[in-house]
PDB file of C-alpha atoms in Angstrom:
ATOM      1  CA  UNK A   1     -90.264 104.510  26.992  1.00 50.00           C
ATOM      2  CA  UNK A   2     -89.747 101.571  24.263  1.00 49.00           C
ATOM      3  CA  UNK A   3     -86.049 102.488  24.106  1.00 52.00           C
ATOM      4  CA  UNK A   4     -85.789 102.300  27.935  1.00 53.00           C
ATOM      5  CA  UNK A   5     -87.815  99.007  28.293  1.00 53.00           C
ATOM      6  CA  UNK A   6     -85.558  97.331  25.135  1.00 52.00           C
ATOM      7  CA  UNK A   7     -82.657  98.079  27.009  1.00 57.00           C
ATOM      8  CA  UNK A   8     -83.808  96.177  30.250  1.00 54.00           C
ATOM      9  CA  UNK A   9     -84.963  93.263  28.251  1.00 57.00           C
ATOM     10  CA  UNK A  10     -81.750  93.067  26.795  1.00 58.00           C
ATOM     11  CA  UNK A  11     -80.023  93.783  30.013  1.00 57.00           C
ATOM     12  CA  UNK A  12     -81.959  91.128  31.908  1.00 61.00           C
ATOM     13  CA  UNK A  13     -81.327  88.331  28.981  1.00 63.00           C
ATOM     14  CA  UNK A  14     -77.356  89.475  29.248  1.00 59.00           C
ATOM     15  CA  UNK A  15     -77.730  88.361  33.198  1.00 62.00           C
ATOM     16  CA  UNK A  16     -79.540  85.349  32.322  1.00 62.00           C
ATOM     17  CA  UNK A  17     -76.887  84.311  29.548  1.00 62.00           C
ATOM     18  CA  UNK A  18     -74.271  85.466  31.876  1.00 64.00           C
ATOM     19  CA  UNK A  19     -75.235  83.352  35.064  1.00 59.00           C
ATOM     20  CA  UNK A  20     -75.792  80.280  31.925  1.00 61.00           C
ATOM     21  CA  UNK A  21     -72.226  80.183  31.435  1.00 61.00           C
ATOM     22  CA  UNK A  22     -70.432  80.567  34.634  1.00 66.00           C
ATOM     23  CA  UNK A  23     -73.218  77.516  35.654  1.00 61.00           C
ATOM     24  CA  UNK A  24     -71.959  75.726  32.291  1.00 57.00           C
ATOM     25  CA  UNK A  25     -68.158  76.455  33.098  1.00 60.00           C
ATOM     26  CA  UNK A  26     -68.623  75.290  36.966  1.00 56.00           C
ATOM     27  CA  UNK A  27     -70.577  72.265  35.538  1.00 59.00           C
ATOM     28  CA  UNK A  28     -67.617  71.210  33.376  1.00 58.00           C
ATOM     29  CA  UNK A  29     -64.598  72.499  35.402  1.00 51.00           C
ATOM     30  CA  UNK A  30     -66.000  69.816  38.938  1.00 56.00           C
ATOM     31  CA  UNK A  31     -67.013  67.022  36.365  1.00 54.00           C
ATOM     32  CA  UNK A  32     -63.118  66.647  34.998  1.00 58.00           C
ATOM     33  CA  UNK A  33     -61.074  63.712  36.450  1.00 63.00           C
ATOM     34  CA  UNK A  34     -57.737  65.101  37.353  1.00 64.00           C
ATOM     35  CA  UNK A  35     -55.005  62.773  37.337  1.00 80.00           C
ATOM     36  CA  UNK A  36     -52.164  62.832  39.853  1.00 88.00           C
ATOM     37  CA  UNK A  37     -48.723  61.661  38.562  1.00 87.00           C
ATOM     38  CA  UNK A  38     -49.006  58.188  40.627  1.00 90.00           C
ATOM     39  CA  UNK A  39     -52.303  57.722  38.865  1.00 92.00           C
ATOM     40  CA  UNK A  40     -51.495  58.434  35.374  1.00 93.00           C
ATOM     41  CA  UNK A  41     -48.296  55.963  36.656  1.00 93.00           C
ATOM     42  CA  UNK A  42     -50.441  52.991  38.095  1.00 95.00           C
ATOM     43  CA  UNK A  43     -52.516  53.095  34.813  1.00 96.00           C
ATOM     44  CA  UNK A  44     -49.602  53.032  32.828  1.00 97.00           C
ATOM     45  CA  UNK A  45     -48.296  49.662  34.402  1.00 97.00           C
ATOM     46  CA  UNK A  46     -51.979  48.123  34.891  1.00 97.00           C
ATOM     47  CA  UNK A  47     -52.218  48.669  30.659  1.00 98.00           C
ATOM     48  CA  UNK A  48     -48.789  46.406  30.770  1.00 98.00           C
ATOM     49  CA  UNK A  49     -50.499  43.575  33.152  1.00 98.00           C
ATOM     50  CA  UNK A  50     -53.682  43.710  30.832  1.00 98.00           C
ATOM     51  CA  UNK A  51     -51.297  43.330  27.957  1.00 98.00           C
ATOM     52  CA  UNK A  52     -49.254  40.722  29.490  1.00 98.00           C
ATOM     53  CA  UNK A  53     -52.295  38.634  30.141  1.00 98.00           C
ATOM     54  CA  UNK A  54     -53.656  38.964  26.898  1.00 98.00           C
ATOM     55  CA  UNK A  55     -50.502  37.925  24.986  1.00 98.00           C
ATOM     56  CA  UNK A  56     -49.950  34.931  27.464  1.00 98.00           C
ATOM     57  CA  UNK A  57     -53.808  33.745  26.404  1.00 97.00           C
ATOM     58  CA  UNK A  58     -52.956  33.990  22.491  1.00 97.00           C
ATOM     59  CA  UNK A  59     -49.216  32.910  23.126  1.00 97.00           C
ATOM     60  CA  UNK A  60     -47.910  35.886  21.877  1.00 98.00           C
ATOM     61  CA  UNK A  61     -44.404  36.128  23.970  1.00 98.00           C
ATOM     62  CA  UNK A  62     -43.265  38.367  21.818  1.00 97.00           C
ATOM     63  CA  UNK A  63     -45.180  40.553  23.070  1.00 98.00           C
ATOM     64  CA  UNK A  64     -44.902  40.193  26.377  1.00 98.00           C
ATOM     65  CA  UNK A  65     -41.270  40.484  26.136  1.00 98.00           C
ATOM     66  CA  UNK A  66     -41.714  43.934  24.273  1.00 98.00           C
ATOM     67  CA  UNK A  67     -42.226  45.244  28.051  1.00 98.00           C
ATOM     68  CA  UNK A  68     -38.831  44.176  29.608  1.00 97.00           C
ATOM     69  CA  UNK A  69     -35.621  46.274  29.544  1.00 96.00           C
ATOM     70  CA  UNK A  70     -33.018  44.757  27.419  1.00 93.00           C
ATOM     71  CA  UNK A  71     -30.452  45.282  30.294  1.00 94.00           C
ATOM     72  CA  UNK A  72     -33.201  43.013  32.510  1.00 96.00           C
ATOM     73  CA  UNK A  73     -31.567  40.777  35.253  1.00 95.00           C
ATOM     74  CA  UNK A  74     -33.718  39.261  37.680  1.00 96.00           C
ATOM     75  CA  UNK A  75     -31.719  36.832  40.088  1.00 94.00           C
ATOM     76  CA  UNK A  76     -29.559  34.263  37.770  1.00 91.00           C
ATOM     77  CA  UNK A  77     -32.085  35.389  35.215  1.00 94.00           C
ATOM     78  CA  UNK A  78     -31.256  37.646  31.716  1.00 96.00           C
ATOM     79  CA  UNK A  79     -33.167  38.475  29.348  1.00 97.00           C
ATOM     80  CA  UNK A  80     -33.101  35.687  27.292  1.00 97.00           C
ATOM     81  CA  UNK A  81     -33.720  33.719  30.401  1.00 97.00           C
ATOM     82  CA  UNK A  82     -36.864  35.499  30.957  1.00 97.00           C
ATOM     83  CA  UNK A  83     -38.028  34.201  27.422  1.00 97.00           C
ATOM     84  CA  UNK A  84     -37.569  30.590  28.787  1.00 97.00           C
ATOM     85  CA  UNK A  85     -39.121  31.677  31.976  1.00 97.00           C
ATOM     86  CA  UNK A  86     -42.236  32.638  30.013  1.00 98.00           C
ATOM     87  CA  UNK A  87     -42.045  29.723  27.598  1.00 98.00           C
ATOM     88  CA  UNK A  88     -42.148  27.470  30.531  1.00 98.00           C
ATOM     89  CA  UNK A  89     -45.141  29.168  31.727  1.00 98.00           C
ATOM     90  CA  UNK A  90     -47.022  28.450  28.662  1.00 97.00           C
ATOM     91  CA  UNK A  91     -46.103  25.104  28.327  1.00 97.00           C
ATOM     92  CA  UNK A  92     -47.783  24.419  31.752  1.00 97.00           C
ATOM     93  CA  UNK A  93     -50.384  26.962  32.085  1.00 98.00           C
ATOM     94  CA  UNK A  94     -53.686  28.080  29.818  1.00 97.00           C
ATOM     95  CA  UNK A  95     -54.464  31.409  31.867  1.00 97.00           C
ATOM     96  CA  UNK A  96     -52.570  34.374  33.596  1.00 98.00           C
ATOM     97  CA  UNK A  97     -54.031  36.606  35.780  1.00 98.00           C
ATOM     98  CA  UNK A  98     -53.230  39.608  38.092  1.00 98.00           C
ATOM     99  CA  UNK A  99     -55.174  40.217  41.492  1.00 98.00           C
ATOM    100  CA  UNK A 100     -54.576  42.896  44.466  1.00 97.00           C
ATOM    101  CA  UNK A 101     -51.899  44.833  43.214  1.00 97.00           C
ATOM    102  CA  UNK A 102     -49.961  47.456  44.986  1.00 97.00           C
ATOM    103  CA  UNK A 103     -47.433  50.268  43.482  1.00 97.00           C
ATOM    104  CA  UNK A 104     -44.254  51.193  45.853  1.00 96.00           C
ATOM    105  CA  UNK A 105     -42.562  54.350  43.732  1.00 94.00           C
ATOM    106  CA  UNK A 106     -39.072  55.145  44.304  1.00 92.00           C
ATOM    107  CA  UNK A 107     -38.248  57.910  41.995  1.00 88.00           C
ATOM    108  CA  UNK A 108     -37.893  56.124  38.463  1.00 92.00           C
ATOM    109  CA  UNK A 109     -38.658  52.887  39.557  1.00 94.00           C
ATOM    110  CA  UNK A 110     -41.585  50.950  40.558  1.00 96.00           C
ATOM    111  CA  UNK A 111     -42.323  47.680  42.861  1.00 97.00           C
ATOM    112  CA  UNK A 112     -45.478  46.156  42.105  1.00 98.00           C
ATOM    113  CA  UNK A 113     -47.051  43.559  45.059  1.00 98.00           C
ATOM    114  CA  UNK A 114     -49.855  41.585  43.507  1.00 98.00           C
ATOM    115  CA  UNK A 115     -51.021  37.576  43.126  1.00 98.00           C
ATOM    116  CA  UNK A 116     -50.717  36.057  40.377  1.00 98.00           C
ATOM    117  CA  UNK A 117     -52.827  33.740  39.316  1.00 98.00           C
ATOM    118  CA  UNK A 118     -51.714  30.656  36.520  1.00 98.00           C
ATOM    119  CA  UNK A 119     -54.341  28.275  36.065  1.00 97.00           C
ATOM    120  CA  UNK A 120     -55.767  27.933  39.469  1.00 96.00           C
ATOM    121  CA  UNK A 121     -52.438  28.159  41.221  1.00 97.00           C
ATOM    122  CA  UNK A 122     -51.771  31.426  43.404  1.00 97.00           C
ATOM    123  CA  UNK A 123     -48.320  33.261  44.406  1.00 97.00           C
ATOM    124  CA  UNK A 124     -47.531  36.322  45.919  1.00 97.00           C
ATOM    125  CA  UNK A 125     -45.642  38.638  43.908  1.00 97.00           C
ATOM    126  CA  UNK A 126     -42.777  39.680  44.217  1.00 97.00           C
ATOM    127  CA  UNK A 127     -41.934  37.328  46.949  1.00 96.00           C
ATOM    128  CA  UNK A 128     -42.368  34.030  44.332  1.00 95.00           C
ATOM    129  CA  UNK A 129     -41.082  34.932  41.335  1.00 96.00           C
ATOM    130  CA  UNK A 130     -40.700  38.711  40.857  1.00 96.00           C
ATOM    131  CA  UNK A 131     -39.740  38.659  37.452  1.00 97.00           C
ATOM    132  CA  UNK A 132     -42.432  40.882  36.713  1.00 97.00           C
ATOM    133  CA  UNK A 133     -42.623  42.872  39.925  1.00 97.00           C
ATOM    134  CA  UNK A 134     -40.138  45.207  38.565  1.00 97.00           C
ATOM    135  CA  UNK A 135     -39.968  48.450  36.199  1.00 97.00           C
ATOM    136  CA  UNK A 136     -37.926  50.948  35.193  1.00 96.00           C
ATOM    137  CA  UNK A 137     -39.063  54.399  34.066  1.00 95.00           C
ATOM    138  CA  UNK A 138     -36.705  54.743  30.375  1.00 93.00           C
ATOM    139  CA  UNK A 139     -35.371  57.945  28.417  1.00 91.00           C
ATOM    140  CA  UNK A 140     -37.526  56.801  26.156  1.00 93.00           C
ATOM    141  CA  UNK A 141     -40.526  57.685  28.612  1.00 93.00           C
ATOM    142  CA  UNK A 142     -41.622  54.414  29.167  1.00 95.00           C
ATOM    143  CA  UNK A 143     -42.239  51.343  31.721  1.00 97.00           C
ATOM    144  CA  UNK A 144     -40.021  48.691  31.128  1.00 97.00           C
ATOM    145  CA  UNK A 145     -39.592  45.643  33.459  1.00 97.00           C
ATOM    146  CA  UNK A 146     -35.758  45.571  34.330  1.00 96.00           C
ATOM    147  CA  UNK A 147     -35.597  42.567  37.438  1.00 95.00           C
ATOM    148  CA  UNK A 148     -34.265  42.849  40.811  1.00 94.00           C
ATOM    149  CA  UNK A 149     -30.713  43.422  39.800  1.00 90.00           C
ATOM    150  CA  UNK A 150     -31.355  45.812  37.003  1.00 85.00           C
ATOM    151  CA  UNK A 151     -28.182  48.433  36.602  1.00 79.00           C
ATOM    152  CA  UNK A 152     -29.673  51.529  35.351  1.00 69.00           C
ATOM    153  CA  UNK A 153     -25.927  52.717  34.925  1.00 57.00           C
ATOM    154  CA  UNK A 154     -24.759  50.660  32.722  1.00 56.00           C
TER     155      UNK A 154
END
């Protein structure tokens, strides 16, 4: 009778541990975030804005040009035009910022609508500039900003 009575007990606490961990591996499987591509994607470039706007406080262009494609072309614009373009907006401006932004994906490449804000001037992007509406997904696996006449080809 002891034997038979052990065996429940340990029968009964096998149910109870069992029904413990399919609740525990529920629990954690519905609390995980799961990413979609354009997520993981819109992340990606929003960690380039918040990047951007930090450098532009500090004056760090450097760094902010870190993020465009060599190859960049943007209207009459180069590269090296872009780093005037940016000095320009430090000499007249203390503060960047980046408000209702939008992602249009076309395969590699990305059009970001958003406002920017410099100082407490507004303009919708890409439509006023758009030298940083633009990005190109690299063979090096990242987001760089390539322009509006960006050749991938070449």
């Amino acid at each position: 009778y002891v034997s038979t009575n052990l065996s429940y007990r340990k029968c009964r606490n096998f149910r109870k541990m069992k029904h413990f961990l399919i609740s525990l591996f529920l629990i954690i499987l519905f609390s995980c975030e799961t990413s979609s591509p354009q997520d993981v994607l819109e992340m990606e470039i929003m960690d380039i804005y918040d990047t951007i706007k930090e450098s532009f406080l500090v004056g760090d262009l450097e760094r902010i040009m870190q993020f465009y494609h060599t190859d960049f072309q943007h209207d009459n614009d180069d590269y090296d035009g872009e780093l005037t373009v940016w000095q320009l907006r430090r000499i007249n401006h203390e503060t960047i910022d980046f408000s209702d932004i939008e992602f249009g994906v076309y395969d590699n490449f990305v059009e970001v609508s958003f406002t920017l804000h410099l100082d407490d001037e507004s303009f919708v992007e890409p439509e006023t500039f758009g030298d940083i509406s633009f990005f190109y997904f690299t063979s090096q696996n990242e987001w760089k900003i390539c322009g509006n006449y960006f050749d991938y080809l070449n």
